[in-house]
């Protein structure tokens, strides 16, 4: 009956007074307007490029790059194509972003907890760190660390060496590494197996605790597996101890592993800057948990570690994860400032390619796509983790 009345009333409503029909018309009009603006911009751009005889398209990616890249995780030479040069820049950006995010979360969490310490000195030192690094622009911090490595550190012949095999100079941080041996491959496999076992044991221990209330020494077991499996693989593999120690030859060190001043300055600047914001996120998340819950947990006999893992963190993470995701994205996007200190990230390599080929539109488009991939990947992972850590209401 009501449906019939509503249908009858709707038939008497004119088109312009029907909100559903008007909204549909507005959406169609907005779509046509967007399409027209896009067509106008693209056609105008293509006309101007043709007038100036500038090539278009991504065919230049198959041409010879003809420029060297100072740092590369893969083999690269000037004879390689632009595609490989951009891939080198992509890997460099991925490396500094991945390591930077991990170090930032660790450092920011420690400082955030220290900010809540009852020890006056620790509390004030953490507060001073946050105020100092938040108030200085990240670009200035990158310049400072870059100048620190090149201006304040000695030359390779006078390199600082706290102990044998480690050198710090204006060429970067150089240290010894184990020589290549099959045992190290087995150690890497053992680490992966240990991580898988730790994940399985964690799920089993949590299920066991939910059913019986009995706790399992998960931390001690995890450390034993993570260290024990690789150690056993090292013993079975022959216990290799040979090291590739860097040696000064001429004006630089040969051998070992070298971390360039550009990479070190970029990593230090991004981590120290972003960790200050992460610390405030962690502090706010912990303080969002009502103090009475902590007191109640301690009253029933839970240890401080259990209170942190079972009461505080599960609730604090709901507040911490969303802004923490934003800080991770900020660190990744701020890595594009590497061009200011000479680190060959994707923006730097793409900029060189643009200068040589003149195809700025394609180059900028590639930069946008790469950073969009980084951002969407990080957001997808953190959204998945946020849903996993969400407290299920009964």
Short mmCIF file of C-alpha atoms in Angstrom, two decimals:
data_model
loop_
_atom_site.label_atom_id
_atom_site.label_comp_id
_atom_site.label_asym_id
_atom_site.label_seq_id
_atom_site.Cartn_x
_atom_site.Cartn_y
_atom_site.Cartn_z
CA UNK A 1 0.00 0.00 0.00
CA UNK A 2 2.75 2.44 1.02
CA UNK A 3 4.81 1.54 -2.06
CA UNK A 4 1.85 2.29 -4.28
CA UNK A 5 1.32 5.68 -2.61
CA UNK A 6 5.03 6.58 -2.90
CA UNK A 7 5.05 5.56 -6.55
CA UNK A 8 1.98 7.68 -7.22
CA UNK A 9 3.52 10.69 -5.48
CA UNK A 10 6.81 10.27 -7.36
CA UNK A 11 4.96 10.37 -10.68
CA UNK A 12 3.68 13.88 -9.86
CA UNK A 13 7.16 15.24 -8.96
CA UNK A 14 8.73 17.17 -11.82
CA UNK A 15 12.19 16.34 -13.04
CA UNK A 16 13.88 19.43 -11.53
CA UNK A 17 12.40 18.79 -8.08
CA UNK A 18 13.37 15.11 -7.93
CA UNK A 19 16.71 14.95 -5.99
CA UNK A 20 17.63 11.52 -7.38
CA UNK A 21 17.23 12.62 -11.00
CA UNK A 22 18.99 15.93 -10.41
CA UNK A 23 21.97 14.23 -8.75
CA UNK A 24 22.27 11.88 -11.72
CA UNK A 25 22.21 14.84 -14.10
CA UNK A 26 24.89 16.65 -12.10
CA UNK A 27 27.15 13.59 -12.14
CA UNK A 28 26.79 13.20 -15.89
CA UNK A 29 27.54 16.91 -16.37
CA UNK A 30 30.62 16.70 -14.13
CA UNK A 31 31.88 13.67 -16.07
CA UNK A 32 31.49 15.49 -19.40
CA UNK A 33 33.21 18.58 -17.99
CA UNK A 34 36.14 16.52 -16.72
CA UNK A 35 36.45 14.74 -20.07
CA UNK A 36 36.40 18.06 -21.93
CA UNK A 37 39.08 19.64 -19.73
CA UNK A 38 41.26 16.51 -20.02
CA UNK A 39 40.85 16.46 -23.83
CA UNK A 40 41.69 20.16 -24.07
CA UNK A 41 44.84 19.89 -21.94
CA UNK A 42 46.12 16.77 -23.66
CA UNK A 43 45.44 18.02 -27.19
CA UNK A 44 46.97 21.41 -26.42
CA UNK A 45 50.06 19.75 -24.94
CA UNK A 46 50.49 17.43 -27.93
CA UNK A 47 50.13 20.37 -30.34
CA UNK A 48 52.81 22.38 -28.54
CA UNK A 49 55.16 19.40 -28.43
CA UNK A 50 54.77 18.81 -32.15
CA UNK A 51 55.32 22.52 -32.86
CA UNK A 52 58.63 22.38 -30.95
CA UNK A 53 59.59 19.03 -32.55
CA UNK A 54 59.79 17.29 -29.15
CA UNK A 55 59.36 13.53 -29.28
CA UNK A 56 56.61 11.96 -27.21
CA UNK A 57 55.99 8.51 -25.81
CA UNK A 58 58.10 6.11 -23.78
CA UNK A 59 60.25 4.86 -26.62
CA UNK A 60 63.26 6.68 -25.13
CA UNK A 61 63.39 4.02 -22.39
CA UNK A 62 65.06 1.66 -24.87
CA UNK A 63 67.78 4.19 -25.78
CA UNK A 64 71.28 4.18 -24.30
CA UNK A 65 71.37 6.15 -21.03
CA UNK A 66 74.96 7.40 -21.50
CA UNK A 67 75.40 8.49 -17.89
CA UNK A 68 76.86 6.79 -14.82
CA UNK A 69 75.15 6.29 -11.46
CA UNK A 70 77.27 6.55 -8.33
CA UNK A 71 75.44 3.89 -6.32
CA UNK A 72 73.63 0.83 -7.58
CA UNK A 73 72.35 -2.39 -6.03
CA UNK A 74 72.72 -4.12 -9.41
CA UNK A 75 75.35 -3.98 -12.11
CA UNK A 76 74.98 -0.87 -14.24
CA UNK A 77 77.03 1.06 -16.78
CA UNK A 78 76.49 4.07 -19.02
CA UNK A 79 75.93 1.71 -21.95
CA UNK A 80 72.71 0.39 -20.41
CA UNK A 81 69.27 1.69 -21.35
CA UNK A 82 67.21 4.33 -19.62
CA UNK A 83 64.88 1.58 -18.41
CA UNK A 84 67.66 -0.01 -16.37
CA UNK A 85 68.88 3.37 -15.11
CA UNK A 86 65.40 4.14 -13.80
CA UNK A 87 65.23 0.68 -12.25
CA UNK A 88 68.48 1.43 -10.40
CA UNK A 89 66.94 4.64 -9.07
CA UNK A 90 63.80 2.73 -8.07
CA UNK A 91 65.84 0.21 -6.07
CA UNK A 92 67.82 2.99 -4.38
CA UNK A 93 64.61 4.72 -3.31
CA UNK A 94 63.14 1.43 -2.12
CA UNK A 95 66.28 0.65 -0.10
CA UNK A 96 66.43 3.95 1.77
CA UNK A 97 62.65 3.96 2.34
CA UNK A 98 62.51 0.39 3.64
CA UNK A 99 65.46 0.75 6.02
CA UNK A 100 64.30 4.22 7.03
CA UNK A 101 60.79 3.05 7.96
CA UNK A 102 62.11 0.21 10.12
CA UNK A 103 64.63 2.40 11.97
CA UNK A 104 62.07 5.20 12.36
CA UNK A 105 59.48 2.92 13.97
CA UNK A 106 62.06 1.48 16.38
CA UNK A 107 63.59 4.84 17.34
CA UNK A 108 60.26 6.65 17.49
CA UNK A 109 58.75 3.97 19.73
CA UNK A 110 61.69 4.10 22.15
CA UNK A 111 61.57 7.90 22.34
CA UNK A 112 57.79 7.89 22.72
CA UNK A 113 58.04 5.50 25.67
CA UNK A 114 60.92 7.54 27.12
CA UNK A 115 58.71 10.63 26.87
CA UNK A 116 56.39 8.98 29.41
CA UNK A 117 59.18 7.90 31.74
CA UNK A 118 58.95 8.94 35.39
CA UNK A 119 62.69 9.57 35.34
CA UNK A 120 63.07 13.35 34.99
CA UNK A 121 66.30 13.21 32.95
CA UNK A 122 65.04 10.61 30.46
CA UNK A 123 61.72 12.43 30.08
CA UNK A 124 63.36 15.81 29.41
CA UNK A 125 65.94 14.36 27.00
CA UNK A 126 63.15 12.73 24.97
CA UNK A 127 61.14 15.98 25.00
CA UNK A 128 64.20 17.95 23.89
CA UNK A 129 64.86 15.53 21.03
CA UNK A 130 61.26 15.83 19.82
CA UNK A 131 61.25 19.63 19.96
CA UNK A 132 64.66 19.93 18.26
CA UNK A 133 64.09 17.64 15.30
CA UNK A 134 60.47 18.61 14.72
CA UNK A 135 61.28 22.32 14.49
CA UNK A 136 64.17 22.05 11.99
CA UNK A 137 63.14 21.51 8.33
CA UNK A 138 64.15 18.11 7.05
CA UNK A 139 66.06 19.62 4.10
CA UNK A 140 68.31 21.58 6.48
CA UNK A 141 68.93 18.41 8.45
CA UNK A 142 69.99 16.62 5.27
CA UNK A 143 72.42 19.45 4.47
CA UNK A 144 73.82 19.27 8.00
CA UNK A 145 74.52 15.54 7.89
CA UNK A 146 75.93 15.82 4.38
CA UNK A 147 78.30 18.58 5.56
CA UNK A 148 79.14 16.50 8.64
CA UNK A 149 80.44 13.64 6.53
CA UNK A 150 82.31 15.76 3.99
CA UNK A 151 83.57 18.65 6.10
CA UNK A 152 83.96 17.37 9.65
CA UNK A 153 85.21 13.81 9.13
CA UNK A 154 88.86 13.18 8.21
CA UNK A 155 90.22 11.89 4.92
CA UNK A 156 90.66 8.13 4.33
CA UNK A 157 94.34 8.27 5.37
CA UNK A 158 93.30 9.66 8.76
CA UNK A 159 90.06 7.69 9.09
CA UNK A 160 88.58 7.07 12.51
CA UNK A 161 88.81 3.41 13.47
CA UNK A 162 87.14 2.50 16.80
CA UNK A 163 88.23 -1.11 16.26
CA UNK A 164 89.88 -3.19 13.58
CA UNK A 165 87.87 -3.47 10.37
CA UNK A 166 85.68 -0.37 10.90
CA UNK A 167 86.59 3.00 9.37
CA UNK A 168 84.74 6.32 9.37
CA UNK A 169 85.88 9.11 7.05
CA UNK A 170 84.60 11.58 4.47
CA UNK A 171 84.17 8.68 2.04
CA UNK A 172 81.54 7.16 4.32
CA UNK A 173 81.40 4.20 6.68
CA UNK A 174 83.56 1.26 5.61
CA UNK A 175 83.55 -2.02 7.51
CA UNK A 176 84.54 -5.63 7.05
CA UNK A 177 82.09 -8.34 6.03
CA UNK A 178 82.33 -12.16 5.95
CA UNK A 179 83.85 -13.56 2.81
CA UNK A 180 81.53 -15.44 0.46
CA UNK A 181 80.86 -18.98 1.70
CA UNK A 182 78.03 -21.51 1.06
CA UNK A 183 77.32 -21.66 4.81
CA UNK A 184 75.88 -18.15 4.76
CA UNK A 185 73.26 -19.18 2.23
CA UNK A 186 72.12 -21.93 4.56
CA UNK A 187 72.08 -19.44 7.43
CA UNK A 188 69.73 -17.19 5.46
CA UNK A 189 67.42 -20.14 4.80
CA UNK A 190 67.56 -21.03 8.50
CA UNK A 191 66.51 -17.49 9.44
CA UNK A 192 63.47 -17.72 7.14
CA UNK A 193 62.50 -21.09 8.65
CA UNK A 194 62.91 -19.65 12.15
CA UNK A 195 60.64 -16.69 11.33
CA UNK A 196 57.95 -19.05 9.97
CA UNK A 197 58.17 -21.19 13.13
CA UNK A 198 57.97 -18.10 15.34
CA UNK A 199 54.76 -16.99 13.60
CA UNK A 200 53.23 -20.46 14.01
CA UNK A 201 54.24 -20.68 17.68
CA UNK A 202 52.86 -17.20 18.36
CA UNK A 203 49.44 -18.16 16.99
CA UNK A 204 49.47 -21.42 18.95
CA UNK A 205 50.55 -19.69 22.17
CA UNK A 206 47.82 -17.07 21.85
CA UNK A 207 45.16 -19.69 21.21
CA UNK A 208 46.44 -21.74 24.13
CA UNK A 209 46.34 -18.76 26.44
CA UNK A 210 42.81 -17.85 25.38
CA UNK A 211 41.60 -21.39 26.12
CA UNK A 212 43.54 -22.25 29.27
CA UNK A 213 44.87 -18.92 30.59
CA UNK A 214 48.39 -20.37 30.70
CA UNK A 215 51.19 -18.22 29.27
CA UNK A 216 53.99 -19.49 27.08
CA UNK A 217 57.58 -18.12 27.13
CA UNK A 218 57.19 -16.81 23.60
CA UNK A 219 59.93 -14.14 23.74
CA UNK A 220 62.61 -16.52 24.99
CA UNK A 221 61.55 -19.18 22.50
CA UNK A 222 61.60 -16.71 19.61
CA UNK A 223 65.08 -15.46 20.46
CA UNK A 224 66.34 -19.03 20.78
CA UNK A 225 64.94 -20.03 17.40
CA UNK A 226 66.06 -16.84 15.63
CA UNK A 227 69.64 -17.19 16.90
CA UNK A 228 69.88 -20.96 17.28
CA UNK A 229 68.89 -22.05 13.77
CA UNK A 230 71.46 -19.84 11.96
CA UNK A 231 74.11 -20.81 14.53
CA UNK A 232 73.51 -24.52 13.89
CA UNK A 233 73.65 -23.88 10.13
CA UNK A 234 76.96 -22.06 10.60
CA UNK A 235 78.37 -25.01 12.55
CA UNK A 236 77.15 -27.56 10.03
CA UNK A 237 78.49 -25.41 7.17
CA UNK A 238 82.04 -25.60 8.52
CA UNK A 239 82.13 -22.57 10.83
CA UNK A 240 83.70 -20.12 8.33
CA UNK A 241 85.43 -17.15 9.96
CA UNK A 242 87.28 -15.49 7.06
CA UNK A 243 86.52 -11.78 6.76
CA UNK A 244 86.83 -9.34 3.89
CA UNK A 245 88.59 -6.49 5.73
CA UNK A 246 88.85 -3.09 3.97
CA UNK A 247 92.40 -1.96 3.26
CA UNK A 248 93.58 1.54 2.35
CA UNK A 249 94.94 1.60 -1.18
CA UNK A 250 95.79 4.95 -2.69
CA UNK A 251 93.14 7.51 -1.81
CA UNK A 252 90.37 5.13 -0.79
CA UNK A 253 89.62 1.79 0.87
CA UNK A 254 89.33 -1.46 -1.03
CA UNK A 255 87.31 -4.43 0.13
CA UNK A 256 84.61 -4.73 2.74
CA UNK A 257 81.32 -2.90 2.50
CA UNK A 258 81.03 0.86 2.08
CA UNK A 259 78.09 3.10 2.98
CA UNK A 260 78.39 6.34 1.05
CA UNK A 261 78.09 9.76 2.76
CA UNK A 262 75.05 10.57 0.58
CA UNK A 263 73.17 7.46 1.66
CA UNK A 264 74.17 7.86 5.32
CA UNK A 265 73.20 11.56 5.36
CA UNK A 266 69.84 10.87 3.71
CA UNK A 267 69.05 7.97 6.03
CA UNK A 268 70.09 9.85 9.18
CA UNK A 269 68.15 12.97 8.23
CA UNK A 270 64.94 11.13 7.35
CA UNK A 271 65.03 8.79 10.35
CA UNK A 272 65.85 11.41 12.99
CA UNK A 273 63.27 13.84 11.61
CA UNK A 274 60.40 11.39 11.18
CA UNK A 275 61.12 9.56 14.46
CA UNK A 276 60.30 12.77 16.36
CA UNK A 277 56.76 12.70 14.96
CA UNK A 278 56.41 8.94 15.48
CA UNK A 279 57.41 9.42 19.13
CA UNK A 280 54.49 11.79 19.65
CA UNK A 281 52.16 9.33 17.94
CA UNK A 282 53.31 6.52 20.25
CA UNK A 283 53.03 8.73 23.33
CA UNK A 284 49.49 9.78 22.42
CA UNK A 285 48.48 6.18 21.74
CA UNK A 286 49.73 4.94 25.11
CA UNK A 287 48.14 7.85 26.96
CA UNK A 288 44.80 7.12 25.28
CA UNK A 289 44.53 3.93 27.35
CA UNK A 290 42.68 4.62 30.59
CA UNK A 291 45.07 4.46 33.54
CA UNK A 292 42.58 2.43 35.57
CA UNK A 293 43.01 -0.53 33.22
CA UNK A 294 46.73 -0.67 33.96
CA UNK A 295 46.07 -0.50 37.69
CA UNK A 296 43.44 -3.23 37.44
CA UNK A 297 45.79 -5.49 35.47
CA UNK A 298 48.55 -5.06 38.04
CA UNK A 299 46.05 -5.68 40.84
CA UNK A 300 45.24 -9.16 39.50
CA UNK A 301 48.94 -10.05 39.41
CA UNK A 302 50.00 -9.37 35.81
CA UNK A 303 53.66 -8.50 35.32
CA UNK A 304 54.66 -5.18 33.65
CA UNK A 305 55.53 -6.96 30.41
CA UNK A 306 52.17 -8.72 30.38
CA UNK A 307 50.36 -5.46 31.11
CA UNK A 308 52.11 -3.85 28.15
CA UNK A 309 51.49 -6.72 25.71
CA UNK A 310 47.98 -7.75 26.82
CA UNK A 311 46.37 -4.51 28.01
CA UNK A 312 48.11 -1.36 26.77
CA UNK A 313 49.39 -2.18 23.26
CA UNK A 314 46.23 -3.85 21.88
CA UNK A 315 44.26 -0.71 22.71
CA UNK A 316 46.98 1.83 21.95
CA UNK A 317 47.63 0.41 18.47
CA UNK A 318 44.13 1.45 17.37
CA UNK A 319 45.22 5.04 17.95
CA UNK A 320 48.83 4.64 16.81
CA UNK A 321 48.51 2.85 13.46
CA UNK A 322 46.57 5.45 11.36
CA UNK A 323 48.92 8.42 12.07
CA UNK A 324 51.92 6.07 11.96
CA UNK A 325 50.93 5.17 8.40
CA UNK A 326 50.99 8.86 7.48
CA UNK A 327 54.49 9.23 8.89
CA UNK A 328 55.70 6.23 6.90
CA UNK A 329 54.31 7.80 3.75
CA UNK A 330 55.95 11.12 4.64
CA UNK A 331 59.33 9.44 5.01
CA UNK A 332 59.01 7.74 1.63
CA UNK A 333 57.97 10.96 -0.11
CA UNK A 334 60.65 13.01 1.67
CA UNK A 335 63.25 10.63 0.24
CA UNK A 336 62.81 12.57 -3.02
CA UNK A 337 64.91 15.31 -1.36
CA UNK A 338 67.89 13.04 -1.97
CA UNK A 339 68.54 14.96 -5.18
CA UNK A 340 69.68 17.91 -3.01
CA UNK A 341 72.64 15.94 -1.58
CA UNK A 342 73.51 13.89 -4.64
CA UNK A 343 72.05 10.50 -3.73
CA UNK A 344 70.86 8.79 -6.95
CA UNK A 345 67.26 8.01 -6.05
CA UNK A 346 64.48 7.67 -8.61
CA UNK A 347 63.80 11.41 -8.79
CA UNK A 348 67.48 12.16 -9.39
CA UNK A 349 67.86 9.52 -12.12
CA UNK A 350 64.58 10.53 -13.76
CA UNK A 351 65.69 14.18 -13.67
CA UNK A 352 68.90 13.29 -15.49
CA UNK A 353 66.93 11.36 -18.09
CA UNK A 354 64.58 14.33 -18.57
CA UNK A 355 67.53 16.70 -19.08
CA UNK A 356 69.05 14.44 -21.72
CA UNK A 357 65.91 13.50 -23.64
CA UNK A 358 63.73 16.56 -23.08
CA UNK A 359 60.71 14.36 -22.40
CA UNK A 360 59.64 16.01 -19.17
CA UNK A 361 56.01 14.93 -19.28
CA UNK A 362 56.85 11.23 -19.47
CA UNK A 363 59.58 11.58 -16.82
CA UNK A 364 57.32 13.38 -14.35
CA UNK A 365 54.59 10.86 -15.04
CA UNK A 366 56.95 8.02 -14.18
CA UNK A 367 57.93 9.76 -10.93
CA UNK A 368 54.28 10.15 -10.00
CA UNK A 369 53.53 6.51 -10.78
CA UNK A 370 56.48 5.21 -8.74
CA UNK A 371 55.62 7.23 -5.65
CA UNK A 372 51.96 6.30 -6.06
CA UNK A 373 52.98 2.64 -6.03
CA UNK A 374 55.06 3.18 -2.86
CA UNK A 375 52.21 5.02 -1.14
CA UNK A 376 49.47 2.57 -2.10
CA UNK A 377 51.60 -0.43 -1.12
CA UNK A 378 52.38 1.06 2.29
CA UNK A 379 48.76 2.05 2.86
CA UNK A 380 47.49 -1.40 1.85
CA UNK A 381 49.88 -3.16 4.23
CA UNK A 382 49.11 -0.84 7.15
CA UNK A 383 45.35 -1.10 6.54
CA UNK A 384 45.65 -4.88 6.63
CA UNK A 385 47.67 -4.69 9.84
CA UNK A 386 45.20 -2.24 11.35
CA UNK A 387 42.29 -4.61 10.70
CA UNK A 388 44.28 -7.49 12.12
CA UNK A 389 45.07 -5.60 15.33
CA UNK A 390 41.55 -4.24 15.76
CA UNK A 391 39.77 -5.33 18.93
CA UNK A 392 36.80 -7.51 18.08
CA UNK A 393 33.74 -6.36 20.01
CA UNK A 394 31.37 -8.95 21.41
#
